[in-house]
mmCIF file of C-alpha atoms and ligand atoms in Angstrom:
data_model
loop_
_atom_site.group_PDB
_atom_site.id
_atom_site.type_symbol
_atom_site.label_atom_id
_atom_site.label_comp_id
_atom_site.label_asym_id
_atom_site.label_seq_id
_atom_site.Cartn_x
_atom_site.Cartn_y
_atom_site.Cartn_z
ATOM 1 C CA MET A 1 -8.936 25.520 -10.974
ATOM 2 C CA ASN A 2 -10.144 23.194 -8.223
ATOM 3 C CA GLU A 3 -8.513 23.147 -4.808
ATOM 4 C CA ASP A 4 -5.272 21.231 -4.212
ATOM 5 C CA VAL A 5 -5.759 18.011 -2.265
ATOM 6 C CA VAL A 6 -3.420 15.487 -0.639
ATOM 7 C CA LEU A 7 -5.197 12.446 0.810
ATOM 8 C CA LEU A 8 -3.434 9.658 2.741
ATOM 9 C CA HIS A 9 -4.426 6.311 4.175
ATOM 10 C CA GLY A 10 -2.759 4.161 6.829
ATOM 11 C CA GLY A 11 -4.052 0.816 5.562
ATOM 12 C CA ALA A 12 -7.200 -1.270 5.732
ATOM 13 C CA GLY A 13 -7.419 -2.292 9.375
ATOM 14 C CA SER A 14 -5.361 0.622 10.693
ATOM 15 C CA LYS A 15 -6.780 2.278 13.783
ATOM 16 C CA ASP A 16 -9.063 5.233 13.033
ATOM 17 C CA SER A 17 -7.309 6.992 15.900
ATOM 18 C CA PHE A 18 -4.207 7.269 13.679
ATOM 19 C CA SER A 19 -6.112 9.721 11.482
ATOM 20 C CA GLU A 20 -4.851 12.660 13.510
ATOM 21 C CA ARG A 21 -1.283 11.594 12.820
ATOM 22 C CA LEU A 22 -2.042 11.161 9.125
ATOM 23 C CA SER A 23 -3.565 14.622 8.956
ATOM 24 C CA LYS A 24 -0.356 15.968 10.450
ATOM 25 C CA TYR A 25 1.649 14.163 7.762
ATOM 26 C CA ALA A 26 -0.703 15.492 5.069
ATOM 27 C CA MET A 27 -0.268 19.026 6.442
ATOM 28 C CA GLU A 28 3.469 18.645 5.957
ATOM 29 C CA CYS A 29 2.745 18.825 2.239
ATOM 30 C CA SER A 30 1.465 22.392 2.572
ATOM 31 C CA ASN A 31 4.593 23.874 0.964
ATOM 32 C CA ILE A 32 4.840 21.298 -1.798
ATOM 33 C CA LYS A 33 3.692 22.514 -5.199
ATOM 34 C CA ASP A 34 3.949 19.272 -7.133
ATOM 35 C CA SER A 35 1.611 16.288 -6.782
ATOM 36 C CA LEU A 36 4.344 13.637 -7.228
ATOM 37 C CA GLU A 37 6.529 15.317 -4.596
ATOM 38 C CA ALA A 38 3.558 15.458 -2.228
ATOM 39 C CA VAL A 39 2.603 11.778 -2.465
ATOM 40 C CA ILE A 40 6.222 10.654 -2.159
ATOM 41 C CA HIS A 41 6.890 12.939 0.790
ATOM 42 C CA SER A 42 3.827 11.759 2.685
ATOM 43 C CA VAL A 43 4.379 8.068 1.945
ATOM 44 C CA ARG A 44 7.981 8.445 3.115
ATOM 45 C CA LEU A 45 6.740 9.857 6.417
ATOM 46 C CA LEU A 46 4.454 6.850 6.769
ATOM 47 C CA GLU A 47 7.252 4.430 5.846
ATOM 48 C CA ASP A 48 9.393 5.962 8.583
ATOM 49 C CA ASP A 49 6.617 5.613 11.162
ATOM 50 C CA PRO A 50 7.042 2.130 12.716
ATOM 51 C CA GLU A 51 3.311 1.826 13.423
ATOM 52 C CA PHE A 52 2.597 1.183 9.757
ATOM 53 C CA ASN A 53 3.335 -1.807 7.587
ATOM 54 C CA ALA A 54 5.622 -0.093 5.079
ATOM 55 C CA GLY A 55 9.334 0.701 5.223
ATOM 56 C CA THR A 56 10.304 0.582 8.909
ATOM 57 C CA GLY A 57 7.845 -1.786 10.605
ATOM 58 C CA SER A 58 7.095 -3.875 7.500
ATOM 59 C CA VAL A 59 5.724 -7.302 8.364
ATOM 60 C CA LYS A 60 7.724 -10.469 7.793
ATOM 61 C CA ARG A 61 7.154 -13.327 5.404
ATOM 62 C CA ILE A 62 6.584 -16.775 6.870
ATOM 63 C CA ASP A 63 10.333 -17.488 6.522
ATOM 64 C CA GLY A 64 11.134 -14.396 8.597
ATOM 65 C CA SER A 65 12.391 -12.233 5.741
ATOM 66 C CA ILE A 66 11.042 -8.789 4.866
ATOM 67 C CA GLN A 67 10.290 -8.072 1.219
ATOM 68 C CA MET A 68 8.617 -4.786 0.416
ATOM 69 C CA ASP A 69 6.579 -3.516 -2.537
ATOM 70 C CA ALA A 70 6.067 0.105 -3.566
ATOM 71 C CA ALA A 71 4.882 2.091 -6.559
ATOM 72 C CA VAL A 72 4.472 5.658 -7.749
ATOM 73 C CA MET A 73 2.382 6.767 -10.698
ATOM 74 C CA ILE A 74 1.518 9.925 -12.633
ATOM 75 C CA PRO A 75 -0.449 9.977 -15.891
ATOM 76 C CA GLY A 76 1.457 7.845 -18.391
ATOM 77 C CA LYS A 77 4.361 7.061 -16.040
ATOM 78 C CA LEU A 78 4.964 4.362 -13.460
ATOM 79 C CA GLY A 79 7.800 3.243 -11.212
ATOM 80 C CA SER A 80 7.463 0.115 -9.129
ATOM 81 C CA VAL A 81 9.544 -2.244 -6.998
ATOM 82 C CA ILE A 82 8.584 -5.770 -6.025
ATOM 83 C CA GLY A 83 10.058 -7.684 -3.092
ATOM 84 C CA ILE A 84 12.812 -5.173 -2.413
ATOM 85 C CA GLU A 85 14.883 -5.878 0.729
ATOM 86 C CA ARG A 86 16.841 -3.896 3.294
ATOM 87 C CA VAL A 87 16.124 -0.339 2.178
ATOM 88 C CA LYS A 88 14.588 2.399 4.291
ATOM 89 C CA ASN A 89 12.264 3.984 1.735
ATOM 90 C CA PRO A 90 11.002 1.693 -1.044
ATOM 91 C CA VAL A 91 8.794 4.495 -2.401
ATOM 92 C CA GLU A 92 11.923 6.515 -3.232
ATOM 93 C CA VAL A 93 13.387 3.553 -5.101
ATOM 94 C CA ALA A 94 10.131 3.203 -7.062
ATOM 95 C CA ARG A 95 10.487 6.832 -8.060
ATOM 96 C CA MET A 96 14.062 6.186 -9.238
ATOM 97 C CA VAL A 97 12.833 3.272 -11.362
ATOM 98 C CA MET A 98 10.429 5.700 -13.033
ATOM 99 C CA GLU A 99 12.925 8.505 -13.488
ATOM 100 C CA LYS A 100 16.291 6.795 -14.021
ATOM 101 C CA THR A 101 15.607 3.555 -15.886
ATOM 102 C CA PRO A 102 13.956 2.593 -19.180
ATOM 103 C CA HIS A 103 11.800 0.140 -17.175
ATOM 104 C CA LEU A 104 8.598 0.383 -15.196
ATOM 105 C CA ILE A 105 9.061 -2.386 -12.638
ATOM 106 C CA LEU A 106 12.119 -3.942 -10.960
ATOM 107 C CA GLU A 107 11.839 -6.968 -8.715
ATOM 108 C CA GLY A 108 13.794 -8.877 -6.072
ATOM 109 C CA ASP A 109 17.589 -8.778 -6.175
ATOM 110 C CA GLY A 110 17.473 -6.561 -9.249
ATOM 111 C CA ALA A 111 15.476 -3.955 -7.340
ATOM 112 C CA THR A 112 17.732 -4.114 -4.284
ATOM 113 C CA THR A 113 20.924 -3.922 -6.372
ATOM 114 C CA PHE A 114 19.509 -0.950 -8.272
ATOM 115 C CA ALA A 115 18.702 0.753 -4.960
ATOM 116 C CA ARG A 116 22.307 0.347 -3.785
ATOM 117 C CA LYS A 117 23.541 1.808 -7.089
ATOM 118 C CA MET A 118 21.273 4.792 -6.492
ATOM 119 C CA GLY A 119 22.834 5.293 -3.037
ATOM 120 C CA PHE A 120 20.228 3.664 -0.781
ATOM 121 C CA HIS A 121 22.129 2.172 2.152
ATOM 122 C CA ASP A 122 21.627 -1.220 3.737
ATOM 123 C CA TYR A 123 18.832 -0.822 6.308
ATOM 124 C CA ASP A 124 16.984 -3.328 8.477
ATOM 125 C CA PRO A 125 13.286 -2.346 8.519
ATOM 126 C CA SER A 126 12.244 -4.896 11.161
ATOM 127 C CA THR A 127 10.886 -3.741 14.500
ATOM 128 C CA GLU A 128 9.717 -5.409 17.681
ATOM 129 C CA ARG A 129 6.169 -5.165 16.369
ATOM 130 C CA SER A 130 6.981 -6.947 13.102
ATOM 131 C CA GLU A 131 8.953 -9.577 15.022
ATOM 132 C CA ASN A 132 5.979 -10.255 17.322
ATOM 133 C CA ILE A 133 3.484 -10.515 14.449
ATOM 134 C CA TRP A 134 5.819 -12.985 12.729
ATOM 135 C CA LYS A 135 6.319 -15.153 15.831
ATOM 136 C CA LYS A 136 2.565 -15.486 16.260
ATOM 137 C CA THR A 137 2.056 -16.264 12.586
ATOM 138 C CA VAL A 138 4.606 -19.055 12.668
ATOM 139 C CA GLU A 139 3.088 -20.431 15.849
ATOM 140 C CA TYR A 140 -0.320 -20.720 14.221
ATOM 141 C CA LEU A 141 0.860 -21.947 10.861
ATOM 142 C CA SER A 142 2.901 -24.745 12.378
ATOM 143 C CA GLY A 143 -0.133 -25.957 14.321
ATOM 144 C CA LYS A 144 -1.812 -29.368 14.185
ATOM 145 C CA ASN A 145 -2.607 -29.381 10.476
ATOM 146 C CA GLU A 146 0.462 -30.544 8.532
ATOM 147 C CA GLU A 147 -0.887 -29.513 5.145
ATOM 148 C CA MET A 148 0.685 -26.144 4.887
ATOM 149 C CA PRO A 149 -0.125 -25.371 1.235
ATOM 150 C CA LYS A 150 -3.830 -26.026 1.681
ATOM 151 C CA ARG A 151 -3.963 -24.053 4.891
ATOM 152 C CA TYR A 152 -2.067 -21.326 3.233
ATOM 153 C CA GLU A 153 -4.378 -21.140 0.231
ATOM 154 C CA ASN A 154 -7.226 -20.718 2.612
ATOM 155 C CA TYR A 155 -5.556 -18.487 5.079
ATOM 156 C CA LEU A 156 -8.462 -16.081 5.191
ATOM 157 C CA LYS A 157 -10.710 -18.857 6.400
ATOM 158 C CA PHE A 158 -8.122 -20.065 8.877
ATOM 159 C CA SER A 159 -7.447 -16.626 10.166
ATOM 160 C CA ASP A 160 -11.052 -16.478 11.299
ATOM 161 C CA MET A 161 -10.946 -19.976 12.778
ATOM 162 C CA PHE A 162 -7.556 -19.867 14.466
ATOM 163 C CA ASP A 163 -6.985 -16.187 14.797
ATOM 164 C CA ILE A 164 -3.889 -16.111 12.587
ATOM 165 C CA PRO A 165 -2.699 -12.554 12.988
ATOM 166 C CA LYS A 166 -3.386 -10.654 9.827
ATOM 167 C CA SER A 167 -1.519 -7.552 9.074
ATOM 168 C CA THR A 168 -2.318 -5.075 6.385
ATOM 169 C CA ASP A 169 -1.743 -1.418 7.331
ATOM 170 C CA THR A 170 -0.156 -0.620 3.995
ATOM 171 C CA VAL A 171 0.217 3.094 3.347
ATOM 172 C CA GLY A 172 -0.768 5.199 0.353
ATOM 173 C CA ALA A 173 -1.389 8.712 -0.923
ATOM 174 C CA VAL A 174 -3.144 10.434 -3.802
ATOM 175 C CA ALA A 175 -2.859 14.103 -4.752
ATOM 176 C CA ARG A 176 -4.253 16.715 -7.082
ATOM 177 C CA ILE A 177 -2.075 19.810 -7.193
ATOM 178 C CA ASP A 178 -2.555 22.457 -9.894
ATOM 179 C CA GLY A 179 -4.954 20.010 -11.515
ATOM 180 C CA LYS A 180 -2.224 17.344 -11.848
ATOM 181 C CA PHE A 181 -2.597 13.862 -10.344
ATOM 182 C CA ALA A 182 -0.178 11.475 -8.611
ATOM 183 C CA GLY A 183 -0.382 8.381 -6.436
ATOM 184 C CA ALA A 184 2.064 6.404 -4.285
ATOM 185 C CA VAL A 185 1.800 3.180 -2.271
ATOM 186 C CA SER A 186 4.135 1.151 -0.080
ATOM 187 C CA THR A 187 3.774 -2.078 1.887
ATOM 188 C CA GLY A 188 5.464 -4.977 3.617
ATOM 189 C CA GLY A 189 2.597 -7.150 2.287
ATOM 190 C CA ALA A 190 -0.393 -8.903 3.834
ATOM 191 C CA SER A 191 0.766 -11.366 6.513
ATOM 192 C CA PRO A 192 0.692 -14.378 6.529
ATOM 193 C CA MET A 193 2.408 -14.777 3.171
ATOM 194 C CA MET A 194 5.135 -16.833 1.523
ATOM 195 C CA ARG A 195 8.467 -15.373 0.499
ATOM 196 C CA GLY A 196 8.085 -14.268 -3.105
ATOM 197 C CA ARG A 197 4.384 -13.507 -2.826
ATOM 198 C CA VAL A 198 3.442 -10.406 -4.812
ATOM 199 C CA GLY A 199 0.475 -8.291 -3.762
ATOM 200 C CA ASP A 200 -1.471 -5.566 -5.526
ATOM 201 C CA VAL A 201 0.700 -2.610 -4.546
ATOM 202 C CA PRO A 202 3.393 -2.840 -7.258
ATOM 203 C CA LEU A 203 0.953 -3.821 -10.016
ATOM 204 C CA PRO A 204 -0.516 -0.958 -12.044
ATOM 205 C CA GLY A 205 -4.288 -1.100 -12.258
ATOM 206 C CA CYS A 206 -4.476 -3.255 -9.137
ATOM 207 C CA GLY A 207 -3.202 -1.328 -6.076
ATOM 208 C CA ILE A 208 -2.579 1.924 -7.933
ATOM 209 C CA TYR A 209 -3.811 3.727 -11.017
ATOM 210 C CA VAL A 210 -3.318 7.315 -12.094
ATOM 211 C CA GLY A 211 -4.387 8.927 -15.355
ATOM 212 C CA GLU A 212 -5.670 12.235 -16.704
ATOM 213 C CA LYS A 213 -9.007 11.766 -14.876
ATOM 214 C CA GLY A 214 -7.655 11.095 -11.393
ATOM 215 C CA ALA A 215 -5.632 8.947 -8.996
ATOM 216 C CA VAL A 216 -6.713 5.836 -7.100
ATOM 217 C CA VAL A 217 -4.797 3.717 -4.550
ATOM 218 C CA ALA A 218 -5.998 0.686 -2.606
ATOM 219 C CA THR A 219 -5.277 -1.295 0.528
ATOM 220 C CA GLY A 220 -6.443 -4.672 1.795
ATOM 221 C CA ILE A 221 -5.965 -8.283 0.778
ATOM 222 C CA GLY A 222 -3.822 -7.964 -2.344
ATOM 223 C CA GLU A 223 -4.985 -11.191 -3.973
ATOM 224 C CA GLU A 224 -8.589 -9.973 -3.992
ATOM 225 C CA ILE A 225 -7.590 -6.522 -5.233
ATOM 226 C CA ILE A 226 -5.607 -8.019 -8.129
ATOM 227 C CA ARG A 227 -8.468 -10.332 -9.089
ATOM 228 C CA ARG A 228 -10.671 -7.288 -9.631
ATOM 229 C CA MET A 229 -8.090 -4.922 -11.203
ATOM 230 C CA PHE A 230 -9.556 -2.758 -8.500
ATOM 231 C CA CYS A 231 -7.965 0.668 -9.047
ATOM 232 C CA HIS A 232 -8.272 0.631 -12.821
ATOM 233 C CA ASN A 233 -11.850 -0.518 -12.530
ATOM 234 C CA ILE A 234 -12.605 2.461 -10.284
ATOM 235 C CA TYR A 235 -10.611 4.841 -12.469
ATOM 236 C CA MET A 236 -12.643 3.875 -15.549
ATOM 237 C CA GLN A 237 -15.835 4.907 -13.753
ATOM 238 C CA ILE A 238 -14.620 8.367 -12.745
ATOM 239 C CA GLY A 239 -17.025 11.037 -13.953
ATOM 240 C CA LYS A 240 -19.962 8.668 -14.417
ATOM 241 C CA GLU A 241 -21.326 9.297 -10.919
ATOM 242 C CA SER A 242 -20.055 10.703 -7.633
ATOM 243 C CA LEU A 243 -16.623 9.407 -6.637
ATOM 244 C CA ARG A 244 -17.910 8.423 -3.220
ATOM 245 C CA ASN A 245 -20.677 6.275 -4.794
ATOM 246 C CA ILE A 246 -18.191 4.513 -7.061
ATOM 247 C CA LEU A 247 -15.849 3.697 -4.162
ATOM 248 C CA GLU A 248 -18.693 2.548 -1.952
ATOM 249 C CA ARG A 249 -20.134 0.194 -4.560
ATOM 250 C CA GLU A 250 -16.762 -1.317 -5.501
ATOM 251 C CA VAL A 251 -15.779 -1.851 -1.851
ATOM 252 C CA GLU A 252 -19.167 -3.428 -1.077
ATOM 253 C CA ALA A 253 -18.528 -5.908 -3.919
ATOM 254 C CA PHE A 254 -15.756 -7.438 -1.749
ATOM 255 C CA ASN A 255 -18.472 -8.870 0.507
ATOM 256 C CA GLY A 256 -16.614 -8.077 3.685
ATOM 257 C CA ILE A 257 -13.113 -9.099 2.575
ATOM 258 C CA GLU A 258 -10.929 -6.369 4.031
ATOM 259 C CA VAL A 259 -10.374 -3.547 1.553
ATOM 260 C CA GLY A 260 -10.086 0.235 1.438
ATOM 261 C CA VAL A 261 -9.481 2.859 -1.215
ATOM 262 C CA ILE A 262 -8.735 6.568 -1.572
ATOM 263 C CA ALA A 263 -9.147 8.576 -4.755
ATOM 264 C CA VAL A 264 -9.097 12.054 -6.269
ATOM 265 C CA SER A 265 -10.729 13.167 -9.500
ATOM 266 C CA GLY A 266 -10.863 16.552 -11.214
ATOM 267 C CA ASP A 267 -13.314 17.967 -8.713
ATOM 268 C CA GLU A 268 -13.744 15.398 -5.927
ATOM 269 C CA HIS A 269 -11.844 13.350 -3.413
ATOM 270 C CA ALA A 270 -13.125 10.396 -1.398
ATOM 271 C CA SER A 271 -12.147 7.437 0.735
ATOM 272 C CA PHE A 272 -14.077 4.308 1.608
ATOM 273 C CA SER A 273 -13.336 1.016 3.351
ATOM 274 C CA ASN A 274 -15.231 -1.901 4.848
ATOM 275 C CA THR A 275 -12.988 -1.892 7.929
ATOM 276 C CA SER A 276 -11.270 0.725 10.050
ATOM 277 C CA MET A 277 -8.854 2.823 7.977
ATOM 278 C CA ALA A 278 -6.976 5.891 9.158
ATOM 279 C CA THR A 279 -6.962 8.762 6.657
ATOM 280 C CA GLY A 280 -5.459 12.237 6.568
ATOM 281 C CA LEU A 281 -6.321 15.170 4.331
ATOM 282 C CA PHE A 282 -4.670 18.407 3.366
ATOM 283 C CA SER A 283 -6.456 20.813 1.059
ATOM 284 C CA ARG A 284 -5.990 24.462 0.083
HETATM 285 N N1 LIG B 1 -2.524 -4.670 -0.232
HETATM 286 C C1 LIG B 1 -1.375 -5.068 0.526
HETATM 287 C C2 LIG B 1 -0.901 -6.413 0.040
HETATM 288 O O1 LIG B 1 -1.714 -7.287 -0.164
HETATM 289 C C3 LIG B 1 -1.617 -5.114 1.975
HETATM 290 C C4 LIG B 1 -2.351 -3.913 2.524
HETATM 291 O O2 LIG B 1 -2.978 -3.165 1.834
HETATM 292 O O3 LIG B 1 -2.303 -3.678 3.716
HETATM 293 O O4 LIG B 1 0.278 -6.608 -0.071
#
């Protein structure tokens, strides 16, 4: 049996210097004997850390609201929440969707109401950091150009031209324990974004994919990740060449659009991004 591995990321664009902290969080999985427990535990630690854009510290939508996405996956099973509001740990709610409902994905009010039924209390995840990012975003977006939709469609271009603050820093984890795979992801989204915008994180095959061959989770600009069915695309190549080569090639295909990915297969684990990305690893 190959070694057990828990691998975490702190988001495309997160400071590499956070890697030490992520390794500490990964180490906290040392007593956990189940891959799903390990990814959920580590993502919860990251959600509770206000430096990351997930759970506490999630970025705001242009209207000032916070809507969060999260997903967990094991081979053949998925739980996902889209646009959930005012809960502390969206990843835990995603797990409940998988374990306690006949559904795979709950969105919006339905997700929040379900969370309350499951005992998740009302919780305001905003922080001074998320407030500041939002204020700057609004400042830029309400600039000279009146044509908001067009500017919005092209926000990547504008962010380079006008320095619209971008925020990614989504968190994610993959694990192989006793040869079994699991993945988990959680995010406040990629700012700037409209209320109701859905990124890659809650969509299976896009920001997360886990099957019998391995687990893959992504971070970066969700729209671009969805377009490429990024995680499923990588998953389908597992075993054909080294995992590291697969990740490198698929990330390079983004031509510099911010993206990162972590993955485990039966005998490998790897991470790759075209920007800074904090990672943490526990293995035994
Ligand atoms: N992928 C996330 C999203 O687009 C953001 C991120 O990874 O940081 O919602």
